PDB file of N, CA and C in Angstrom:
ATOM      1  N   UNK A   1      -0.627  -4.290  14.157  1.00 79.00           N
ATOM      2  CA  UNK A   1      -1.120  -3.030  14.645  1.00 79.00           C
ATOM      3  C   UNK A   1      -1.248  -3.104  16.159  1.00 79.00           C
ATOM      4  N   UNK A   2      -0.687  -2.119  16.853  1.00 80.00           N
ATOM      5  CA  UNK A   2      -0.800  -2.006  18.311  1.00 80.00           C
ATOM      6  C   UNK A   2      -0.435  -3.314  19.013  1.00 80.00           C
ATOM      7  N   UNK A   3       0.688  -3.900  18.644  1.00 78.00           N
ATOM      8  CA  UNK A   3       1.080  -5.225  19.125  1.00 78.00           C
ATOM      9  C   UNK A   3       1.247  -5.307  20.640  1.00 78.00           C
ATOM     10  N   UNK A   4       1.596  -4.207  21.303  1.00 72.00           N
ATOM     11  CA  UNK A   4       1.804  -4.247  22.747  1.00 72.00           C
ATOM     12  C   UNK A   4       0.536  -3.932  23.527  1.00 72.00           C
ATOM     13  N   UNK A   5      -0.542  -3.665  22.830  1.00 79.00           N
ATOM     14  CA  UNK A   5      -1.803  -3.354  23.482  1.00 79.00           C
ATOM     15  C   UNK A   5      -2.466  -4.637  23.962  1.00 79.00           C
ATOM     16  N   UNK A   6      -3.194  -4.557  25.078  1.00 80.00           N
ATOM     17  CA  UNK A   6      -3.922  -5.709  25.584  1.00 80.00           C
ATOM     18  C   UNK A   6      -4.849  -6.235  24.487  1.00 80.00           C
ATOM     19  N   UNK A   7      -4.851  -7.552  24.252  1.00 84.00           N
ATOM     20  CA  UNK A   7      -5.517  -8.123  23.076  1.00 84.00           C
ATOM     21  C   UNK A   7      -6.999  -7.804  22.988  1.00 84.00           C
ATOM     22  N   UNK A   8      -7.740  -7.854  24.096  1.00 84.00           N
ATOM     23  CA  UNK A   8      -9.175  -7.574  24.012  1.00 84.00           C
ATOM     24  C   UNK A   8      -9.435  -6.124  23.629  1.00 84.00           C
ATOM     25  N   UNK A   9      -8.643  -5.209  24.136  1.00 86.00           N
ATOM     26  CA  UNK A   9      -8.797  -3.795  23.778  1.00 86.00           C
ATOM     27  C   UNK A   9      -8.309  -3.554  22.353  1.00 86.00           C
ATOM     28  N   UNK A  10      -7.251  -4.240  21.992  1.00 89.00           N
ATOM     29  CA  UNK A  10      -6.670  -4.080  20.658  1.00 89.00           C
ATOM     30  C   UNK A  10      -7.681  -4.437  19.580  1.00 89.00           C
ATOM     31  N   UNK A  11      -8.302  -5.612  19.707  1.00 91.00           N
ATOM     32  CA  UNK A  11      -9.242  -6.036  18.675  1.00 91.00           C
ATOM     33  C   UNK A  11     -10.466  -5.144  18.632  1.00 91.00           C
ATOM     34  N   UNK A  12     -10.908  -4.663  19.783  1.00 92.00           N
ATOM     35  CA  UNK A  12     -12.025  -3.726  19.806  1.00 92.00           C
ATOM     36  C   UNK A  12     -11.684  -2.432  19.092  1.00 92.00           C
ATOM     37  N   UNK A  13     -10.471  -1.937  19.325  1.00 92.00           N
ATOM     38  CA  UNK A  13     -10.033  -0.707  18.669  1.00 92.00           C
ATOM     39  C   UNK A  13      -9.938  -0.909  17.157  1.00 92.00           C
ATOM     40  N   UNK A  14      -9.324  -2.008  16.736  1.00 93.00           N
ATOM     41  CA  UNK A  14      -9.186  -2.287  15.300  1.00 93.00           C
ATOM     42  C   UNK A  14     -10.559  -2.429  14.656  1.00 93.00           C
ATOM     43  N   UNK A  15     -11.471  -3.082  15.341  1.00 94.00           N
ATOM     44  CA  UNK A  15     -12.830  -3.241  14.814  1.00 94.00           C
ATOM     45  C   UNK A  15     -13.519  -1.886  14.644  1.00 94.00           C
ATOM     46  N   UNK A  16     -13.373  -1.011  15.644  1.00 95.00           N
ATOM     47  CA  UNK A  16     -13.994   0.322  15.548  1.00 95.00           C
ATOM     48  C   UNK A  16     -13.386   1.138  14.416  1.00 95.00           C
ATOM     49  N   UNK A  17     -12.065   1.096  14.287  1.00 95.00           N
ATOM     50  CA  UNK A  17     -11.404   1.838  13.211  1.00 95.00           C
ATOM     51  C   UNK A  17     -11.853   1.339  11.841  1.00 95.00           C
ATOM     52  N   UNK A  18     -11.923   0.026  11.695  1.00 95.00           N
ATOM     53  CA  UNK A  18     -12.373  -0.568  10.440  1.00 95.00           C
ATOM     54  C   UNK A  18     -13.810  -0.153  10.138  1.00 95.00           C
ATOM     55  N   UNK A  19     -14.679  -0.205  11.142  1.00 97.00           N
ATOM     56  CA  UNK A  19     -16.077   0.189  10.978  1.00 97.00           C
ATOM     57  C   UNK A  19     -16.190   1.641  10.517  1.00 97.00           C
ATOM     58  N   UNK A  20     -15.293   2.499  11.030  1.00 96.00           N
ATOM     59  CA  UNK A  20     -15.312   3.918  10.664  1.00 96.00           C
ATOM     60  C   UNK A  20     -14.641   4.185   9.318  1.00 96.00           C
ATOM     61  N   UNK A  21     -14.120   3.130   8.677  1.00 95.00           N
ATOM     62  CA  UNK A  21     -13.528   3.295   7.354  1.00 95.00           C
ATOM     63  C   UNK A  21     -12.069   3.689   7.344  1.00 95.00           C
ATOM     64  N   UNK A  22     -11.393   3.526   8.480  1.00 93.00           N
ATOM     65  CA  UNK A  22      -9.976   3.862   8.553  1.00 93.00           C
ATOM     66  C   UNK A  22      -9.181   2.782   7.832  1.00 93.00           C
ATOM     67  N   UNK A  23      -8.298   3.196   6.968  1.00 91.00           N
ATOM     68  CA  UNK A  23      -7.434   2.256   6.243  1.00 91.00           C
ATOM     69  C   UNK A  23      -6.221   1.951   7.118  1.00 91.00           C
ATOM     70  N   UNK A  24      -6.054   0.711   7.502  1.00 91.00           N
ATOM     71  CA  UNK A  24      -4.943   0.295   8.357  1.00 91.00           C
ATOM     72  C   UNK A  24      -3.827  -0.267   7.492  1.00 91.00           C
ATOM     73  N   UNK A  25      -2.622   0.208   7.707  1.00 90.00           N
ATOM     74  CA  UNK A  25      -1.477  -0.202   6.895  1.00 90.00           C
ATOM     75  C   UNK A  25      -0.348  -0.718   7.792  1.00 90.00           C
ATOM     76  N   UNK A  26      -0.404  -1.974   8.207  1.00 88.00           N
ATOM     77  CA  UNK A  26       0.678  -2.500   9.048  1.00 88.00           C
ATOM     78  C   UNK A  26       1.972  -2.662   8.249  1.00 88.00           C
ATOM     79  N   UNK A  27       3.082  -2.483   8.922  1.00 87.00           N
ATOM     80  CA  UNK A  27       4.380  -2.735   8.308  1.00 87.00           C
ATOM     81  C   UNK A  27       4.848  -1.694   7.312  1.00 87.00           C
ATOM     82  N   UNK A  28       4.303  -0.478   7.355  1.00 91.00           N
ATOM     83  CA  UNK A  28       4.764   0.539   6.417  1.00 91.00           C
ATOM     84  C   UNK A  28       6.089   1.129   6.884  1.00 91.00           C
ATOM     85  N   UNK A  29       6.812   1.674   5.935  1.00 93.00           N
ATOM     86  CA  UNK A  29       8.029   2.431   6.225  1.00 93.00           C
ATOM     87  C   UNK A  29       7.741   3.864   5.806  1.00 93.00           C
ATOM     88  N   UNK A  30       7.862   4.797   6.740  1.00 91.00           N
ATOM     89  CA  UNK A  30       7.609   6.197   6.446  1.00 91.00           C
ATOM     90  C   UNK A  30       8.802   6.765   5.700  1.00 91.00           C
ATOM     91  N   UNK A  31       8.576   7.249   4.493  1.00 95.00           N
ATOM     92  CA  UNK A  31       9.672   7.788   3.675  1.00 95.00           C
ATOM     93  C   UNK A  31       9.868   9.280   3.934  1.00 95.00           C
ATOM     94  N   UNK A  32       8.787  10.062   3.723  1.00 95.00           N
ATOM     95  CA  UNK A  32       8.892  11.497   3.987  1.00 95.00           C
ATOM     96  C   UNK A  32       7.519  12.142   3.959  1.00 95.00           C
ATOM     97  N   UNK A  33       7.426  13.254   4.674  1.00 94.00           N
ATOM     98  CA  UNK A  33       6.209  14.048   4.682  1.00 94.00           C
ATOM     99  C   UNK A  33       6.395  15.151   3.654  1.00 94.00           C
ATOM    100  N   UNK A  34       5.414  15.325   2.785  1.00 94.00           N
ATOM    101  CA  UNK A  34       5.461  16.342   1.739  1.00 94.00           C
ATOM    102  C   UNK A  34       4.289  17.306   1.914  1.00 94.00           C
ATOM    103  N   UNK A  35       4.212  18.292   1.063  1.00 93.00           N
ATOM    104  CA  UNK A  35       3.114  19.252   1.109  1.00 93.00           C
ATOM    105  C   UNK A  35       1.775  18.589   0.808  1.00 93.00           C
ATOM    106  N   UNK A  36       1.791  17.467   0.108  1.00 94.00           N
ATOM    107  CA  UNK A  36       0.527  16.810  -0.251  1.00 94.00           C
ATOM    108  C   UNK A  36       0.190  15.612   0.633  1.00 94.00           C
ATOM    109  N   UNK A  37       1.082  15.174   1.498  1.00 94.00           N
ATOM    110  CA  UNK A  37       0.792  14.024   2.354  1.00 94.00           C
ATOM    111  C   UNK A  37       2.061  13.354   2.843  1.00 94.00           C
ATOM    112  N   UNK A  38       2.022  12.039   2.894  1.00 94.00           N
ATOM    113  CA  UNK A  38       3.168  11.276   3.390  1.00 94.00           C
ATOM    114  C   UNK A  38       3.480  10.141   2.425  1.00 94.00           C
ATOM    115  N   UNK A  39       4.732  10.006   2.092  1.00 96.00           N
ATOM    116  CA  UNK A  39       5.189   8.927   1.216  1.00 96.00           C
ATOM    117  C   UNK A  39       5.596   7.744   2.086  1.00 96.00           C
ATOM    118  N   UNK A  40       5.064   6.563   1.732  1.00 95.00           N
ATOM    119  CA  UNK A  40       5.343   5.350   2.512  1.00 95.00           C
ATOM    120  C   UNK A  40       5.753   4.217   1.592  1.00 95.00           C
ATOM    121  N   UNK A  41       6.501   3.283   2.152  1.00 96.00           N
ATOM    122  CA  UNK A  41       6.782   2.010   1.503  1.00 96.00           C
ATOM    123  C   UNK A  41       5.859   0.987   2.129  1.00 96.00           C
ATOM    124  N   UNK A  42       5.069   0.313   1.331  1.00 94.00           N
ATOM    125  CA  UNK A  42       4.117  -0.674   1.834  1.00 94.00           C
ATOM    126  C   UNK A  42       4.804  -2.015   2.081  1.00 94.00           C
ATOM    127  N   UNK A  43       4.166  -2.861   2.867  1.00 90.00           N
ATOM    128  CA  UNK A  43       4.769  -4.145   3.224  1.00 90.00           C
ATOM    129  C   UNK A  43       4.956  -5.066   2.030  1.00 90.00           C
ATOM    130  N   UNK A  44       4.227  -4.818   0.930  1.00 92.00           N
ATOM    131  CA  UNK A  44       4.387  -5.646  -0.270  1.00 92.00           C
ATOM    132  C   UNK A  44       5.444  -5.094  -1.227  1.00 92.00           C
ATOM    133  N   UNK A  45       6.159  -4.042  -0.802  1.00 92.00           N
ATOM    134  CA  UNK A  45       7.239  -3.484  -1.610  1.00 92.00           C
ATOM    135  C   UNK A  45       6.846  -2.279  -2.451  1.00 92.00           C
ATOM    136  N   UNK A  46       5.562  -2.024  -2.609  1.00 94.00           N
ATOM    137  CA  UNK A  46       5.123  -0.864  -3.393  1.00 94.00           C
ATOM    138  C   UNK A  46       5.335   0.433  -2.613  1.00 94.00           C
ATOM    139  N   UNK A  47       5.460   1.527  -3.353  1.00 96.00           N
ATOM    140  CA  UNK A  47       5.542   2.862  -2.761  1.00 96.00           C
ATOM    141  C   UNK A  47       4.204   3.555  -2.981  1.00 96.00           C
ATOM    142  N   UNK A  48       3.805   4.398  -2.032  1.00 96.00           N
ATOM    143  CA  UNK A  48       2.531   5.095  -2.170  1.00 96.00           C
ATOM    144  C   UNK A  48       2.600   6.429  -1.443  1.00 96.00           C
ATOM    145  N   UNK A  49       1.906   7.428  -1.984  1.00 96.00           N
ATOM    146  CA  UNK A  49       1.728   8.694  -1.283  1.00 96.00           C
ATOM    147  C   UNK A  49       0.305   8.728  -0.742  1.00 96.00           C
ATOM    148  N   UNK A  50       0.177   8.896   0.539  1.00 95.00           N
ATOM    149  CA  UNK A  50      -1.130   9.001   1.175  1.00 95.00           C
ATOM    150  C   UNK A  50      -1.434  10.488   1.291  1.00 95.00           C
ATOM    151  N   UNK A  51      -2.474  10.923   0.590  1.00 95.00           N
ATOM    152  CA  UNK A  51      -2.826  12.332   0.583  1.00 95.00           C
ATOM    153  C   UNK A  51      -3.362  12.763   1.940  1.00 95.00           C
ATOM    154  N   UNK A  52      -2.866  13.900   2.434  1.00 94.00           N
ATOM    155  CA  UNK A  52      -3.299  14.410   3.737  1.00 94.00           C
ATOM    156  C   UNK A  52      -2.932  15.880   3.852  1.00 94.00           C
ATOM    157  N   UNK A  53      -3.788  16.628   4.530  1.00 92.00           N
ATOM    158  CA  UNK A  53      -3.420  18.017   4.806  1.00 92.00           C
ATOM    159  C   UNK A  53      -2.769  18.160   6.179  1.00 92.00           C
ATOM    160  N   UNK A  54      -2.860  17.091   6.991  1.00 90.00           N
ATOM    161  CA  UNK A  54      -2.206  17.039   8.304  1.00 90.00           C
ATOM    162  C   UNK A  54      -1.686  15.621   8.540  1.00 90.00           C
ATOM    163  N   UNK A  55      -0.558  15.514   9.222  1.00 87.00           N
ATOM    164  CA  UNK A  55       0.013  14.216   9.568  1.00 87.00           C
ATOM    165  C   UNK A  55       0.311  14.225  11.061  1.00 87.00           C
ATOM    166  N   UNK A  56      -0.209  13.236  11.774  1.00 83.00           N
ATOM    167  CA  UNK A  56       0.079  13.059  13.201  1.00 83.00           C
ATOM    168  C   UNK A  56       0.906  11.794  13.319  1.00 83.00           C
ATOM    169  N   UNK A  57       2.114  11.918  13.818  1.00 75.00           N
ATOM    170  CA  UNK A  57       2.996  10.769  13.955  1.00 75.00           C
ATOM    171  C   UNK A  57       2.934  10.257  15.385  1.00 75.00           C
ATOM    172  N   UNK A  58       2.445   9.040  15.550  1.00 72.00           N
ATOM    173  CA  UNK A  58       2.393   8.370  16.856  1.00 72.00           C
ATOM    174  C   UNK A  58       3.005   7.000  16.646  1.00 72.00           C
ATOM    175  N   UNK A  59       4.329   6.930  16.703  1.00 67.00           N
ATOM    176  CA  UNK A  59       5.025   5.710  16.313  1.00 67.00           C
ATOM    177  C   UNK A  59       5.841   5.123  17.447  1.00 67.00           C
ATOM    178  N   UNK A  60       5.284   5.125  18.643  1.00 69.00           N
ATOM    179  CA  UNK A  60       5.977   4.454  19.725  1.00 69.00           C
ATOM    180  C   UNK A  60       6.490   5.389  20.796  1.00 69.00           C
ATOM    181  N   UNK A  61       7.125   4.804  21.765  1.00 76.00           N
ATOM    182  CA  UNK A  61       7.638   5.533  22.915  1.00 76.00           C
ATOM    183  C   UNK A  61       8.917   4.864  23.387  1.00 76.00           C
ATOM    184  N   UNK A  62       9.616   5.537  24.271  1.00 80.00           N
ATOM    185  CA  UNK A  62      10.823   4.941  24.828  1.00 80.00           C
ATOM    186  C   UNK A  62      10.888   5.242  26.322  1.00 80.00           C
ATOM    187  N   UNK A  63      11.585   4.385  27.031  1.00 82.00           N
ATOM    188  CA  UNK A  63      11.715   4.544  28.478  1.00 82.00           C
ATOM    189  C   UNK A  63      12.539   5.780  28.802  1.00 82.00           C
ATOM    190  N   UNK A  64      12.150   6.473  29.874  1.00 82.00           N
ATOM    191  CA  UNK A  64      12.889   7.639  30.356  1.00 82.00           C
ATOM    192  C   UNK A  64      13.203   7.409  31.822  1.00 82.00           C
ATOM    193  N   UNK A  65      14.419   7.028  32.122  1.00 82.00           N
ATOM    194  CA  UNK A  65      14.775   6.704  33.510  1.00 82.00           C
ATOM    195  C   UNK A  65      15.917   7.582  34.023  1.00 82.00           C
ATOM    196  N   UNK A  66      16.085   8.774  33.451  1.00 86.00           N
ATOM    197  CA  UNK A  66      17.185   9.652  33.868  1.00 86.00           C
ATOM    198  C   UNK A  66      17.100  10.037  35.335  1.00 86.00           C
ATOM    199  N   UNK A  67      15.878  10.329  35.821  1.00 86.00           N
ATOM    200  CA  UNK A  67      15.715  10.725  37.212  1.00 86.00           C
ATOM    201  C   UNK A  67      16.124   9.591  38.144  1.00 86.00           C
ATOM    202  N   UNK A  68      15.752   8.374  37.812  1.00 84.00           N
ATOM    203  CA  UNK A  68      16.153   7.212  38.609  1.00 84.00           C
ATOM    204  C   UNK A  68      17.675   7.147  38.693  1.00 84.00           C
ATOM    205  N   UNK A  69      18.341   7.303  37.567  1.00 83.00           N
ATOM    206  CA  UNK A  69      19.805   7.252  37.555  1.00 83.00           C
ATOM    207  C   UNK A  69      20.427   8.361  38.380  1.00 83.00           C
ATOM    208  N   UNK A  70      19.830   9.538  38.326  1.00 86.00           N
ATOM    209  CA  UNK A  70      20.376  10.673  39.067  1.00 86.00           C
ATOM    210  C   UNK A  70      20.185  10.531  40.575  1.00 86.00           C
ATOM    211  N   UNK A  71      19.104   9.891  41.002  1.00 86.00           N
ATOM    212  CA  UNK A  71      18.799   9.790  42.430  1.00 86.00           C
ATOM    213  C   UNK A  71      19.225   8.483  43.066  1.00 86.00           C
ATOM    214  N   UNK A  72      19.560   7.479  42.274  1.00 83.00           N
ATOM    215  CA  UNK A  72      19.796   6.144  42.834  1.00 83.00           C
ATOM    216  C   UNK A  72      20.968   6.088  43.796  1.00 83.00           C
ATOM    217  N   UNK A  73      21.936   6.947  43.679  1.00 82.00           N
ATOM    218  CA  UNK A  73      23.059   6.949  44.612  1.00 82.00           C
ATOM    219  C   UNK A  73      22.761   7.719  45.875  1.00 82.00           C
ATOM    220  N   UNK A  74      21.722   8.530  45.879  1.00 80.00           N
ATOM    221  CA  UNK A  74      21.403   9.398  47.011  1.00 80.00           C
ATOM    222  C   UNK A  74      20.303   8.835  47.916  1.00 80.00           C
ATOM    223  N   UNK A  75      19.383   8.105  47.335  1.00 82.00           N
ATOM    224  CA  UNK A  75      18.202   7.630  48.068  1.00 82.00           C
ATOM    225  C   UNK A  75      17.929   6.180  47.690  1.00 82.00           C
ATOM    226  N   UNK A  76      17.083   5.533  48.494  1.00 84.00           N
ATOM    227  CA  UNK A  76      16.571   4.226  48.097  1.00 84.00           C
ATOM    228  C   UNK A  76      15.580   4.497  46.963  1.00 84.00           C
ATOM    229  N   UNK A  77      15.875   4.011  45.789  1.00 87.00           N
ATOM    230  CA  UNK A  77      15.036   4.309  44.630  1.00 87.00           C
ATOM    231  C   UNK A  77      14.573   3.022  43.954  1.00 87.00           C
ATOM    232  N   UNK A  78      13.436   3.135  43.295  1.00 89.00           N
ATOM    233  CA  UNK A  78      12.848   2.016  42.562  1.00 89.00           C
ATOM    234  C   UNK A  78      12.336   2.558  41.245  1.00 89.00           C
ATOM    235  N   UNK A  79      12.408   1.753  40.230  1.00 86.00           N
ATOM    236  CA  UNK A  79      11.914   2.171  38.925  1.00 86.00           C
ATOM    237  C   UNK A  79      10.745   1.271  38.548  1.00 86.00           C
ATOM    238  N   UNK A  80       9.700   1.890  37.985  1.00 87.00           N
ATOM    239  CA  UNK A  80       8.497   1.137  37.628  1.00 87.00           C
ATOM    240  C   UNK A  80       7.819   1.828  36.450  1.00 87.00           C
ATOM    241  N   UNK A  81       6.875   1.134  35.869  1.00 84.00           N
ATOM    242  CA  UNK A  81       6.057   1.721  34.801  1.00 84.00           C
ATOM    243  C   UNK A  81       6.845   2.007  33.538  1.00 84.00           C
ATOM    244  N   UNK A  82       6.514   3.116  32.890  1.00 84.00           N
ATOM    245  CA  UNK A  82       7.134   3.455  31.617  1.00 84.00           C
ATOM    246  C   UNK A  82       8.616   3.784  31.726  1.00 84.00           C
ATOM    247  N   UNK A  83       9.104   4.041  32.932  1.00 85.00           N
ATOM    248  CA  UNK A  83      10.541   4.265  33.087  1.00 85.00           C
ATOM    249  C   UNK A  83      11.322   2.987  32.837  1.00 85.00           C
ATOM    250  N   UNK A  84      10.681   1.829  33.022  1.00 86.00           N
ATOM    251  CA  UNK A  84      11.298   0.542  32.711  1.00 86.00           C
ATOM    252  C   UNK A  84      11.199   0.291  31.211  1.00 86.00           C
ATOM    253  N   UNK A  85       9.971   0.357  30.720  1.00 84.00           N
ATOM    254  CA  UNK A  85       9.682   0.130  29.301  1.00 84.00           C
ATOM    255  C   UNK A  85       8.261   0.632  29.047  1.00 84.00           C
ATOM    256  N   UNK A  86       8.028   1.363  27.968  1.00 82.00           N
ATOM    257  CA  UNK A  86       6.666   1.821  27.684  1.00 82.00           C
ATOM    258  C   UNK A  86       5.707   0.639  27.537  1.00 82.00           C
ATOM    259  N   UNK A  87       4.681   0.622  28.375  1.00 78.00           N
ATOM    260  CA  UNK A  87       3.697  -0.454  28.374  1.00 78.00           C
ATOM    261  C   UNK A  87       2.365   0.093  28.850  1.00 78.00           C
ATOM    262  N   UNK A  88       1.488  -0.785  29.272  1.00 77.00           N
ATOM    263  CA  UNK A  88       0.181  -0.380  29.737  1.00 77.00           C
ATOM    264  C   UNK A  88       0.144  -0.055  31.219  1.00 77.00           C
ATOM    265  N   UNK A  89      -0.973   0.531  31.655  1.00 82.00           N
ATOM    266  CA  UNK A  89      -1.143   0.939  33.047  1.00 82.00           C
ATOM    267  C   UNK A  89      -1.131  -0.248  33.999  1.00 82.00           C
ATOM    268  N   UNK A  90      -1.617  -1.396  33.566  1.00 84.00           N
ATOM    269  CA  UNK A  90      -1.650  -2.566  34.459  1.00 84.00           C
ATOM    270  C   UNK A  90      -0.258  -2.977  34.908  1.00 84.00           C
ATOM    271  N   UNK A  91       0.706  -2.970  34.007  1.00 86.00           N
ATOM    272  CA  UNK A  91       2.076  -3.331  34.382  1.00 86.00           C
ATOM    273  C   UNK A  91       2.632  -2.338  35.399  1.00 86.00           C
ATOM    274  N   UNK A  92       2.355  -1.053  35.193  1.00 87.00           N
ATOM    275  CA  UNK A  92       2.842  -0.032  36.122  1.00 87.00           C
ATOM    276  C   UNK A  92       2.228  -0.228  37.506  1.00 87.00           C
ATOM    277  N   UNK A  93       0.927  -0.509  37.556  1.00 91.00           N
ATOM    278  CA  UNK A  93       0.255  -0.724  38.838  1.00 91.00           C
ATOM    279  C   UNK A  93       0.843  -1.938  39.548  1.00 91.00           C
ATOM    280  N   UNK A  94       1.062  -3.034  38.837  1.00 91.00           N
ATOM    281  CA  UNK A  94       1.622  -4.242  39.442  1.00 91.00           C
ATOM    282  C   UNK A  94       3.039  -3.998  39.949  1.00 91.00           C
ATOM    283  N   UNK A  95       3.841  -3.275  39.156  1.00 91.00           N
ATOM    284  CA  UNK A  95       5.216  -2.986  39.596  1.00 91.00           C
ATOM    285  C   UNK A  95       5.208  -2.099  40.817  1.00 91.00           C
ATOM    286  N   UNK A  96       4.371  -1.066  40.835  1.00 90.00           N
ATOM    287  CA  UNK A  96       4.275  -0.180  42.002  1.00 90.00           C
ATOM    288  C   UNK A  96       3.805  -0.924  43.230  1.00 90.00           C
ATOM    289  N   UNK A  97       2.822  -1.809  43.077  1.00 93.00           N
ATOM    290  CA  UNK A  97       2.331  -2.602  44.209  1.00 93.00           C
ATOM    291  C   UNK A  97       3.414  -3.529  44.741  1.00 93.00           C
ATOM    292  N   UNK A  98       4.199  -4.111  43.830  1.00 92.00           N
ATOM    293  CA  UNK A  98       5.284  -5.001  44.262  1.00 92.00           C
ATOM    294  C   UNK A  98       6.324  -4.244  45.070  1.00 92.00           C
ATOM    295  N   UNK A  99       6.678  -3.044  44.639  1.00 89.00           N
ATOM    296  CA  UNK A  99       7.633  -2.229  45.390  1.00 89.00           C
ATOM    297  C   UNK A  99       7.046  -1.895  46.769  1.00 89.00           C
ATOM    298  N   UNK A 100       5.769  -1.528  46.796  1.00 91.00           N
ATOM    299  CA  UNK A 100       5.112  -1.209  48.072  1.00 91.00           C
ATOM    300  C   UNK A 100       5.134  -2.383  49.035  1.00 91.00           C
ATOM    301  N   UNK A 101       4.890  -3.578  48.545  1.00 92.00           N
ATOM    302  CA  UNK A 101       4.937  -4.776  49.388  1.00 92.00           C
ATOM    303  C   UNK A 101       6.357  -5.027  49.910  1.00 92.00           C
ATOM    304  N   UNK A 102       7.358  -4.788  49.056  1.00 88.00           N
ATOM    305  CA  UNK A 102       8.739  -5.025  49.467  1.00 88.00           C
ATOM    306  C   UNK A 102       9.198  -4.036  50.536  1.00 88.00           C
ATOM    307  N   UNK A 103       8.632  -2.863  50.543  1.00 86.00           N
ATOM    308  CA  UNK A 103       9.018  -1.867  51.549  1.00 86.00           C
ATOM    309  C   UNK A 103       8.479  -2.254  52.905  1.00 86.00           C
TER     310      UNK A 103
END
């Protein structure tokens, strides 16, 4: 769960979710959303329908560097943060600071 999250924040978040009674299901495969919920394949091979009246899908992110590609031939350009790879704010700050030092 939240493997790319900073470990101290990750464990705190997991602890809070567990305390609030949230059922955590690592390694599921989302099969389909139905009128009654979402059908998933569990990590142990079983299939299950999780009953829900609403489903919020937050299953990752991807880098978006189109602007960098479009401008790189016209200007001195640098790419940092989520345009490189979706990560945390600390990596973006360090990359931005490194570019600033190089300038």
